[in-house]
Amino acid sequence: MKIASIKAFPISQVVRTDMAIVSAAGSHPQSNYVVVEVKSEDGIAGYGEATVVAPWSGETQDGAIHMIRNYLSPLLVGENALHLTALVDKMDRYLIGNPFTKCAVEMALIDLVGKALNIPAYTLLGGPRRDPKIRLRFSIGAFLPEKVSKIAERAIQLGLKSCKVKVGFDVQADIERVAAVRDVVGKNFRVGVDANGGWLENDAIRALPYLEKLEVNVLEQPLPRGDFRGCARIRQRTHIPLMLDESVFTCQQALEAVRQDAADIISIYPGKNGGMLRSMEIAQMLSTAGLRCTIGSNLEMDLGSAAMLHVAIAAPALDTTVDHDIIGPIYYDSKFTDQPIQYEEGYAVVPQGVGLGTNFKEPVQ
């Protein structure tokens, strides 16, 4: 089944102002992303989504489109779409970095192959390991206590039972923000914190006793990217599980986190890891090492979120004590797929059907 064409085009959407994210990594008021269509010679089309954000991965909408049109499309057109792992390896050898861009192409290939074989994408990942409903957590930005209290109330209204609060600024203000959320949600609600690499090691250590008193269930990326030794030292000072996100894009970085005893949990997701298959490789490594994984987010729309759900249902070592960030579609008013992601009582439901289980609404011109 040869690849006939690969097309990429921009898609943008404003994030709902009442739910916009502000963190130590910056703000995210609008998503300027890319949709990819891969079509086979017999006319089957698969779709993928590149959730590119420059401060996160160094990728941009224009850059992703340029790379796909001028580098990845010439590289892959004419190849056999069924040879998924070989095509992913080929992209990695040819183009350094650009994980979200390469992920969008791989996502579309997996969608295409699933449709051609009449099977869901998770079957191509080894099949389901769990029920097709993944428990979620809401993300609360670094706002004043009054505003985060209102956002926490919104999370409860959505049926969620878990959230993470953005920290990584002034420690006292960070703790006040977390305390405000805890006051609203009560004791039976899972509350984590995410510093997005904004703290220094002394900041994180100073915050630990307060976070423990507030019964925080996970401390995510407390230190800047790549500071595995510092995170290992923090782990020795607290019973709160430590999660790495920005520090782990690749399998090699995940291996270094294991070697350094730098984390209890690693946040994985297709865009950051360069594709669904790479996310599965990292999850398998973590399972072998006795660590766990959660599904992170870059405010994906429905195509990207569908890919995340297929990984979540198939991945080993998926954490059950810390919930998952497959919440991007909640942040947008418009939908660009024929089957938007469904949310039920704090869970996201894996789309039913072949491939990703959802299609871009209009054909690519």
Short mmCIF file of C-alpha atoms in Angstrom, two decimals:
data_model
loop_
_atom_site.label_atom_id
_atom_site.label_comp_id
_atom_site.label_asym_id
_atom_site.label_seq_id
_atom_site.Cartn_x
_atom_site.Cartn_y
_atom_site.Cartn_z
CA MET A 1 0.00 0.00 0.00
CA LYS A 2 2.04 2.90 -1.33
CA ILE A 3 1.85 6.47 -0.03
CA ALA A 4 0.53 8.71 -2.82
CA SER A 5 0.63 12.11 -1.13
CA ILE A 6 1.34 13.93 2.12
CA LYS A 7 -0.21 17.35 2.65
CA ALA A 8 -0.03 19.80 5.55
CA PHE A 9 -2.05 22.90 6.25
CA PRO A 10 -2.52 25.33 9.16
CA ILE A 11 -5.34 25.21 11.66
CA SER A 12 -5.73 27.72 14.49
CA GLN A 13 -8.10 28.17 17.37
CA VAL A 14 -8.37 30.54 20.32
CA VAL A 15 -8.28 28.95 23.77
CA ARG A 16 -11.33 29.72 25.89
CA THR A 17 -10.48 32.78 27.95
CA ASP A 18 -12.06 31.36 31.11
CA MET A 19 -9.75 28.34 30.92
CA ALA A 20 -6.51 29.72 29.42
CA ILE A 21 -3.28 28.32 30.81
CA VAL A 22 -0.51 30.45 32.33
CA SER A 23 2.53 28.62 33.65
CA ALA A 24 6.25 29.00 34.27
CA ALA A 25 6.67 27.91 30.64
CA GLY A 26 4.56 30.85 29.40
CA SER A 27 0.96 31.47 28.34
CA HIS A 28 -1.10 29.63 25.71
CA PRO A 29 -3.90 31.97 24.52
CA GLN A 30 -4.13 30.55 20.99
CA SER A 31 -3.23 27.26 19.34
CA ASN A 32 -1.59 27.56 15.91
CA TYR A 33 -1.30 23.97 14.82
CA VAL A 34 -1.00 21.85 11.67
CA VAL A 35 -3.21 19.10 10.22
CA VAL A 36 -1.57 16.44 8.04
CA GLU A 37 -3.27 14.26 5.46
CA VAL A 38 -1.54 11.12 4.17
CA LYS A 39 -3.29 9.43 1.26
CA SER A 40 -2.62 6.01 -0.24
CA GLU A 41 -2.69 5.16 -3.96
CA ASP A 42 -6.11 3.55 -3.52
CA GLY A 43 -7.55 6.77 -2.09
CA ILE A 44 -7.63 6.02 1.67
CA ALA A 45 -6.79 9.10 3.75
CA GLY A 46 -5.33 9.26 7.26
CA TYR A 47 -5.10 12.39 9.39
CA GLY A 48 -2.72 13.66 12.04
CA GLU A 49 -2.20 16.79 14.11
CA ALA A 50 0.98 18.68 15.00
CA THR A 51 0.44 20.64 18.23
CA VAL A 52 3.45 22.90 17.72
CA VAL A 53 4.35 25.53 20.32
CA ALA A 54 7.73 27.24 19.94
CA PRO A 55 8.60 27.64 23.66
CA TRP A 56 7.85 23.95 24.20
CA SER A 57 9.61 22.14 21.35
CA GLY A 58 11.05 24.91 19.18
CA GLU A 59 8.53 24.17 16.41
CA THR A 60 6.14 26.61 14.76
CA GLN A 61 3.17 26.30 12.46
CA ASP A 62 5.05 27.67 9.45
CA GLY A 63 8.12 25.61 10.26
CA ALA A 64 6.17 22.37 10.60
CA ILE A 65 4.41 22.91 7.28
CA HIS A 66 7.75 23.67 5.61
CA MET A 67 9.37 20.53 7.02
CA ILE A 68 6.48 18.28 5.99
CA ARG A 69 6.12 19.69 2.48
CA ASN A 70 9.82 19.98 1.65
CA TYR A 71 11.47 17.22 3.67
CA LEU A 72 9.13 14.51 4.97
CA SER A 73 6.77 14.31 2.01
CA PRO A 74 9.55 13.74 -0.57
CA LEU A 75 11.12 11.26 1.84
CA LEU A 76 8.02 9.09 2.29
CA VAL A 77 5.87 9.37 -0.84
CA GLY A 78 6.12 6.08 -2.74
CA GLU A 79 6.96 4.08 0.40
CA ASN A 80 4.79 1.27 1.76
CA ALA A 81 2.52 2.76 4.44
CA LEU A 82 2.28 -0.62 6.18
CA HIS A 83 5.98 -0.43 7.14
CA LEU A 84 5.27 1.88 10.07
CA THR A 85 8.34 1.32 12.22
CA ALA A 86 10.69 1.57 9.23
CA LEU A 87 9.07 4.86 8.17
CA VAL A 88 9.36 6.30 11.69
CA ASP A 89 13.02 5.29 11.83
CA LYS A 90 13.56 6.87 8.42
CA MET A 91 12.07 10.19 9.58
CA ASP A 92 14.26 10.18 12.70
CA ARG A 93 17.41 9.55 10.68
CA TYR A 94 16.57 12.27 8.16
CA LEU A 95 15.26 15.03 10.43
CA ILE A 96 16.69 15.85 13.85
CA GLY A 97 14.25 17.00 16.53
CA ASN A 98 10.87 18.33 15.35
CA PRO A 99 8.97 15.74 17.41
CA PHE A 100 5.47 17.19 17.03
CA THR A 101 5.96 17.57 13.27
CA LYS A 102 7.09 13.98 12.81
CA CYS A 103 4.35 12.78 15.15
CA ALA A 104 1.66 14.34 12.95
CA VAL A 105 2.92 12.40 9.94
CA GLU A 106 3.18 9.15 11.91
CA MET A 107 -0.28 9.74 13.40
CA ALA A 108 -1.74 10.11 9.91
CA LEU A 109 0.07 6.96 8.78
CA ILE A 110 -1.32 4.96 11.69
CA ASP A 111 -4.79 6.33 10.98
CA LEU A 112 -4.41 5.37 7.32
CA VAL A 113 -3.18 1.85 8.05
CA GLY A 114 -5.92 1.28 10.63
CA LYS A 115 -8.54 2.26 8.08
CA ALA A 116 -6.98 0.08 5.40
CA LEU A 117 -6.89 -2.95 7.70
CA ASN A 118 -10.29 -2.12 9.27
CA ILE A 119 -8.87 -2.05 12.81
CA PRO A 120 -8.53 0.66 15.51
CA ALA A 121 -5.18 2.35 16.00
CA TYR A 122 -4.65 0.74 19.41
CA THR A 123 -4.55 -2.69 17.74
CA LEU A 124 -1.46 -1.54 15.83
CA LEU A 125 0.07 -0.65 19.21
CA GLY A 126 -0.44 -4.16 20.57
CA GLY A 127 -4.07 -4.06 21.60
CA PRO A 128 -5.93 -2.70 24.63
CA ARG A 129 -4.64 -3.35 28.15
CA ARG A 130 -7.51 -1.62 29.96
CA ASP A 131 -11.05 -0.29 29.66
CA PRO A 132 -11.63 2.37 26.97
CA LYS A 133 -12.11 5.18 29.49
CA ILE A 134 -9.13 7.15 30.79
CA ARG A 135 -9.42 9.16 34.00
CA LEU A 136 -8.51 12.83 33.63
CA ARG A 137 -7.13 15.74 35.60
CA PHE A 138 -7.80 19.41 34.94
CA SER A 139 -5.03 21.99 34.58
CA ILE A 140 -5.31 25.22 36.60
CA GLY A 141 -3.11 28.12 35.58
CA ALA A 142 -0.93 30.33 37.75
CA PHE A 143 -3.54 32.90 38.68
CA LEU A 144 -4.48 34.67 41.93
CA PRO A 145 -6.28 32.55 44.54
CA GLU A 146 -9.67 34.09 43.72
CA LYS A 147 -9.44 33.05 40.08
CA VAL A 148 -8.07 29.57 40.68
CA SER A 149 -10.91 28.95 43.12
CA LYS A 150 -13.42 29.67 40.34
CA ILE A 151 -11.54 27.45 37.90
CA ALA A 152 -11.49 24.65 40.49
CA GLU A 153 -15.25 24.98 40.79
CA ARG A 154 -15.44 24.63 37.01
CA ALA A 155 -13.44 21.41 37.18
CA ILE A 156 -15.92 19.98 39.66
CA GLN A 157 -18.82 21.01 37.39
CA LEU A 158 -17.17 19.09 34.54
CA GLY A 159 -17.27 15.96 36.68
CA LEU A 160 -13.53 15.78 37.22
CA LYS A 161 -12.01 14.46 40.42
CA SER A 162 -8.41 15.46 39.85
CA CYS A 163 -6.39 18.54 38.87
CA LYS A 164 -2.90 19.95 38.74
CA VAL A 165 -2.05 23.51 39.74
CA LYS A 166 0.63 25.51 37.95
CA VAL A 167 3.46 26.64 40.24
CA GLY A 168 7.12 27.50 39.64
CA PHE A 169 7.08 31.21 40.50
CA ASP A 170 7.29 32.75 43.98
CA VAL A 171 7.01 29.88 46.45
CA GLN A 172 4.70 31.66 48.88
CA ALA A 173 2.30 32.70 46.10
CA ASP A 174 2.49 29.19 44.65
CA ILE A 175 1.51 27.61 47.97
CA GLU A 176 -1.34 30.07 48.45
CA ARG A 177 -2.63 29.10 45.00
CA VAL A 178 -2.54 25.40 45.79
CA ALA A 179 -4.19 25.98 49.18
CA ALA A 180 -7.02 27.92 47.51
CA VAL A 181 -7.69 25.02 45.17
CA ARG A 182 -7.59 22.49 48.02
CA ASP A 183 -10.11 24.58 49.97
CA VAL A 184 -12.56 24.41 47.07
CA VAL A 185 -12.18 20.76 46.03
CA GLY A 186 -11.89 19.17 49.49
CA LYS A 187 -9.88 16.18 50.66
CA ASN A 188 -11.30 13.55 48.31
CA PHE A 189 -10.00 15.30 45.18
CA ARG A 190 -6.57 14.57 43.74
CA VAL A 191 -4.43 17.72 43.55
CA GLY A 192 -1.00 17.78 41.94
CA VAL A 193 1.38 20.64 41.14
CA ASP A 194 3.35 21.37 37.98
CA ALA A 195 6.29 23.79 38.13
CA ASN A 196 7.14 23.47 34.41
CA GLY A 197 10.81 23.72 35.37
CA GLY A 198 10.33 27.12 37.01
CA TRP A 199 11.80 26.48 40.45
CA LEU A 200 15.40 26.35 41.61
CA GLU A 201 16.28 23.38 43.76
CA ASN A 202 16.13 25.44 46.96
CA ASP A 203 12.66 26.70 45.98
CA ALA A 204 11.37 23.18 45.53
CA ILE A 205 12.87 22.02 48.82
CA ARG A 206 11.31 24.99 50.63
CA ALA A 207 7.91 24.16 49.13
CA LEU A 208 7.95 20.46 50.01
CA PRO A 209 6.60 20.59 53.60
CA TYR A 210 3.70 22.82 52.52
CA LEU A 211 2.90 20.58 49.54
CA GLU A 212 2.93 17.54 51.81
CA LYS A 213 0.57 19.24 54.27
CA LEU A 214 -1.78 20.06 51.38
CA GLU A 215 -1.70 16.37 50.40
CA VAL A 216 -0.37 16.98 46.92
CA ASN A 217 -0.28 13.68 45.05
CA VAL A 218 2.43 14.49 42.47
CA LEU A 219 5.21 17.05 41.95
CA GLU A 220 5.71 17.57 38.22
CA GLN A 221 8.90 18.94 36.64
CA PRO A 222 10.08 20.97 39.65
CA LEU A 223 13.46 21.90 38.09
CA PRO A 224 14.63 23.02 34.63
CA ARG A 225 14.86 20.53 31.80
CA GLY A 226 17.65 18.00 32.11
CA ASP A 227 18.44 18.50 35.82
CA PHE A 228 18.14 14.81 36.62
CA ARG A 229 20.55 14.90 39.57
CA GLY A 230 18.67 17.77 41.22
CA CYS A 231 15.37 15.92 40.83
CA ALA A 232 16.95 12.80 42.32
CA ARG A 233 17.96 14.83 45.39
CA ILE A 234 14.43 16.23 45.74
CA ARG A 235 12.99 12.70 45.56
CA GLN A 236 15.06 11.78 48.60
CA ARG A 237 13.42 14.56 50.65
CA THR A 238 9.72 13.77 50.11
CA HIS A 239 7.16 11.01 49.83
CA ILE A 240 5.37 12.92 47.04
CA PRO A 241 5.95 11.11 43.72
CA LEU A 242 8.09 13.16 41.33
CA MET A 243 7.10 13.33 37.67
CA LEU A 244 9.28 14.45 34.77
CA ASP A 245 7.71 16.01 31.67
CA GLU A 246 9.85 18.61 29.88
CA SER A 247 13.00 16.63 30.73
CA VAL A 248 11.91 13.57 28.75
CA PHE A 249 11.18 13.90 25.04
CA THR A 250 13.17 10.87 23.84
CA CYS A 251 13.90 7.28 24.79
CA GLN A 252 17.47 8.29 25.59
CA GLN A 253 16.29 10.95 28.04
CA ALA A 254 13.90 8.48 29.66
CA LEU A 255 16.80 6.07 30.10
CA GLU A 256 18.87 8.82 31.74
CA ALA A 257 16.02 9.57 34.16
CA VAL A 258 15.99 5.89 35.12
CA ARG A 259 19.77 5.78 35.55
CA GLN A 260 19.76 8.87 37.78
CA ASP A 261 16.76 7.72 39.91
CA ALA A 262 15.30 11.11 38.99
CA ALA A 263 11.60 10.26 38.83
CA ASP A 264 8.81 8.00 39.96
CA ILE A 265 6.64 8.84 36.95
CA ILE A 266 7.32 10.05 33.39
CA SER A 267 4.80 12.05 31.39
CA ILE A 268 4.57 10.68 27.86
CA TYR A 269 2.46 11.63 24.87
CA PRO A 270 2.79 11.22 21.11
CA GLY A 271 3.63 14.80 20.10
CA LYS A 272 6.39 15.29 22.62
CA ASN A 273 7.88 11.86 22.03
CA GLY A 274 7.88 12.11 18.23
CA GLY A 275 5.00 9.72 17.66
CA MET A 276 2.72 7.08 19.11
CA LEU A 277 5.26 4.31 18.55
CA ARG A 278 7.99 6.23 20.41
CA SER A 279 5.60 6.84 23.33
CA MET A 280 5.00 3.11 23.50
CA GLU A 281 8.77 2.44 23.49
CA ILE A 282 9.26 4.78 26.45
CA ALA A 283 6.32 3.23 28.31
CA GLN A 284 7.80 -0.24 27.83
CA MET A 285 11.17 0.94 29.12
CA LEU A 286 9.54 2.46 32.20
CA SER A 287 7.61 -0.73 32.84
CA THR A 288 10.83 -2.74 32.72
CA ALA A 289 12.50 -0.28 35.13
CA GLY A 290 9.58 -0.37 37.58
CA LEU A 291 8.43 3.20 36.88
CA ARG A 292 5.04 4.46 35.73
CA CYS A 293 3.81 6.82 33.05
CA THR A 294 1.00 9.30 32.61
CA ILE A 295 -0.31 10.95 29.45
CA GLY A 296 0.65 14.62 29.24
CA SER A 297 -0.75 17.35 27.01
CA ASN A 298 0.03 20.33 24.82
CA LEU A 299 -3.65 21.33 24.51
CA GLU A 300 -4.22 18.99 21.58
CA MET A 301 -7.38 19.25 19.53
CA ASP A 302 -9.47 16.16 18.76
CA LEU A 303 -7.11 14.39 16.35
CA GLY A 304 -4.16 14.68 18.70
CA SER A 305 -6.29 13.72 21.69
CA ALA A 306 -7.57 10.63 19.88
CA ALA A 307 -3.96 9.52 19.33
CA MET A 308 -3.23 10.09 23.02
CA LEU A 309 -6.20 7.93 24.00
CA HIS A 310 -5.09 5.07 21.78
CA VAL A 311 -1.65 5.19 23.44
CA ALA A 312 -3.25 5.37 26.88
CA ILE A 313 -5.34 2.26 26.36
CA ALA A 314 -2.39 0.25 25.03
CA ALA A 315 0.61 1.44 27.08
CA PRO A 316 2.09 -0.63 29.90
CA ALA A 317 2.70 0.90 33.34
CA LEU A 318 -0.02 3.55 33.01
CA ASP A 319 -0.39 5.19 36.42
CA THR A 320 -3.65 4.84 38.31
CA THR A 321 -2.84 7.17 41.21
CA VAL A 322 -2.03 10.22 39.07
CA ASP A 323 -4.52 11.02 36.32
CA HIS A 324 -4.03 12.08 32.73
CA ASP A 325 -4.04 15.32 30.73
CA ILE A 326 -6.14 14.37 27.69
CA ILE A 327 -8.21 17.51 28.11
CA GLY A 328 -7.27 19.74 25.17
CA PRO A 329 -10.66 19.66 23.38
CA ILE A 330 -12.33 21.04 26.51
CA TYR A 331 -10.38 24.28 26.00
CA TYR A 332 -11.84 25.00 22.54
CA ASP A 333 -15.34 25.95 21.39
CA SER A 334 -14.99 24.72 17.78
CA LYS A 335 -14.48 21.14 16.58
CA PHE A 336 -12.71 20.07 13.41
CA THR A 337 -13.49 16.36 13.41
CA ASP A 338 -16.60 14.36 12.60
CA GLN A 339 -16.41 12.51 15.95
CA PRO A 340 -15.21 14.87 18.74
CA ILE A 341 -13.67 13.32 21.84
CA GLN A 342 -16.34 12.28 24.32
CA TYR A 343 -16.04 13.05 28.04
CA GLU A 344 -18.03 11.22 30.72
CA GLU A 345 -17.89 11.89 34.47
CA GLY A 346 -14.21 12.77 34.61
CA TYR A 347 -13.09 10.30 31.92
CA ALA A 348 -12.16 10.59 28.25
CA VAL A 349 -13.51 7.82 26.05
CA VAL A 350 -11.36 6.16 23.38
CA PRO A 351 -12.99 6.84 19.99
CA GLN A 352 -14.72 3.84 18.47
CA GLY A 353 -14.04 2.88 14.88
CA VAL A 354 -11.10 2.18 12.62
CA GLY A 355 -7.86 4.13 12.66
CA LEU A 356 -8.01 6.98 15.16
CA GLY A 357 -11.81 6.75 15.14
CA THR A 358 -12.26 10.34 14.01
CA ASN A 359 -11.71 12.28 10.78
CA PHE A 360 -10.98 15.84 9.83
CA LYS A 361 -14.27 17.41 8.80
CA GLU A 362 -13.32 18.62 5.33
CA PRO A 363 -10.98 17.09 2.74
CA VAL A 364 -7.60 18.67 2.30
CA GLN A 365 -7.43 20.85 -0.81
#
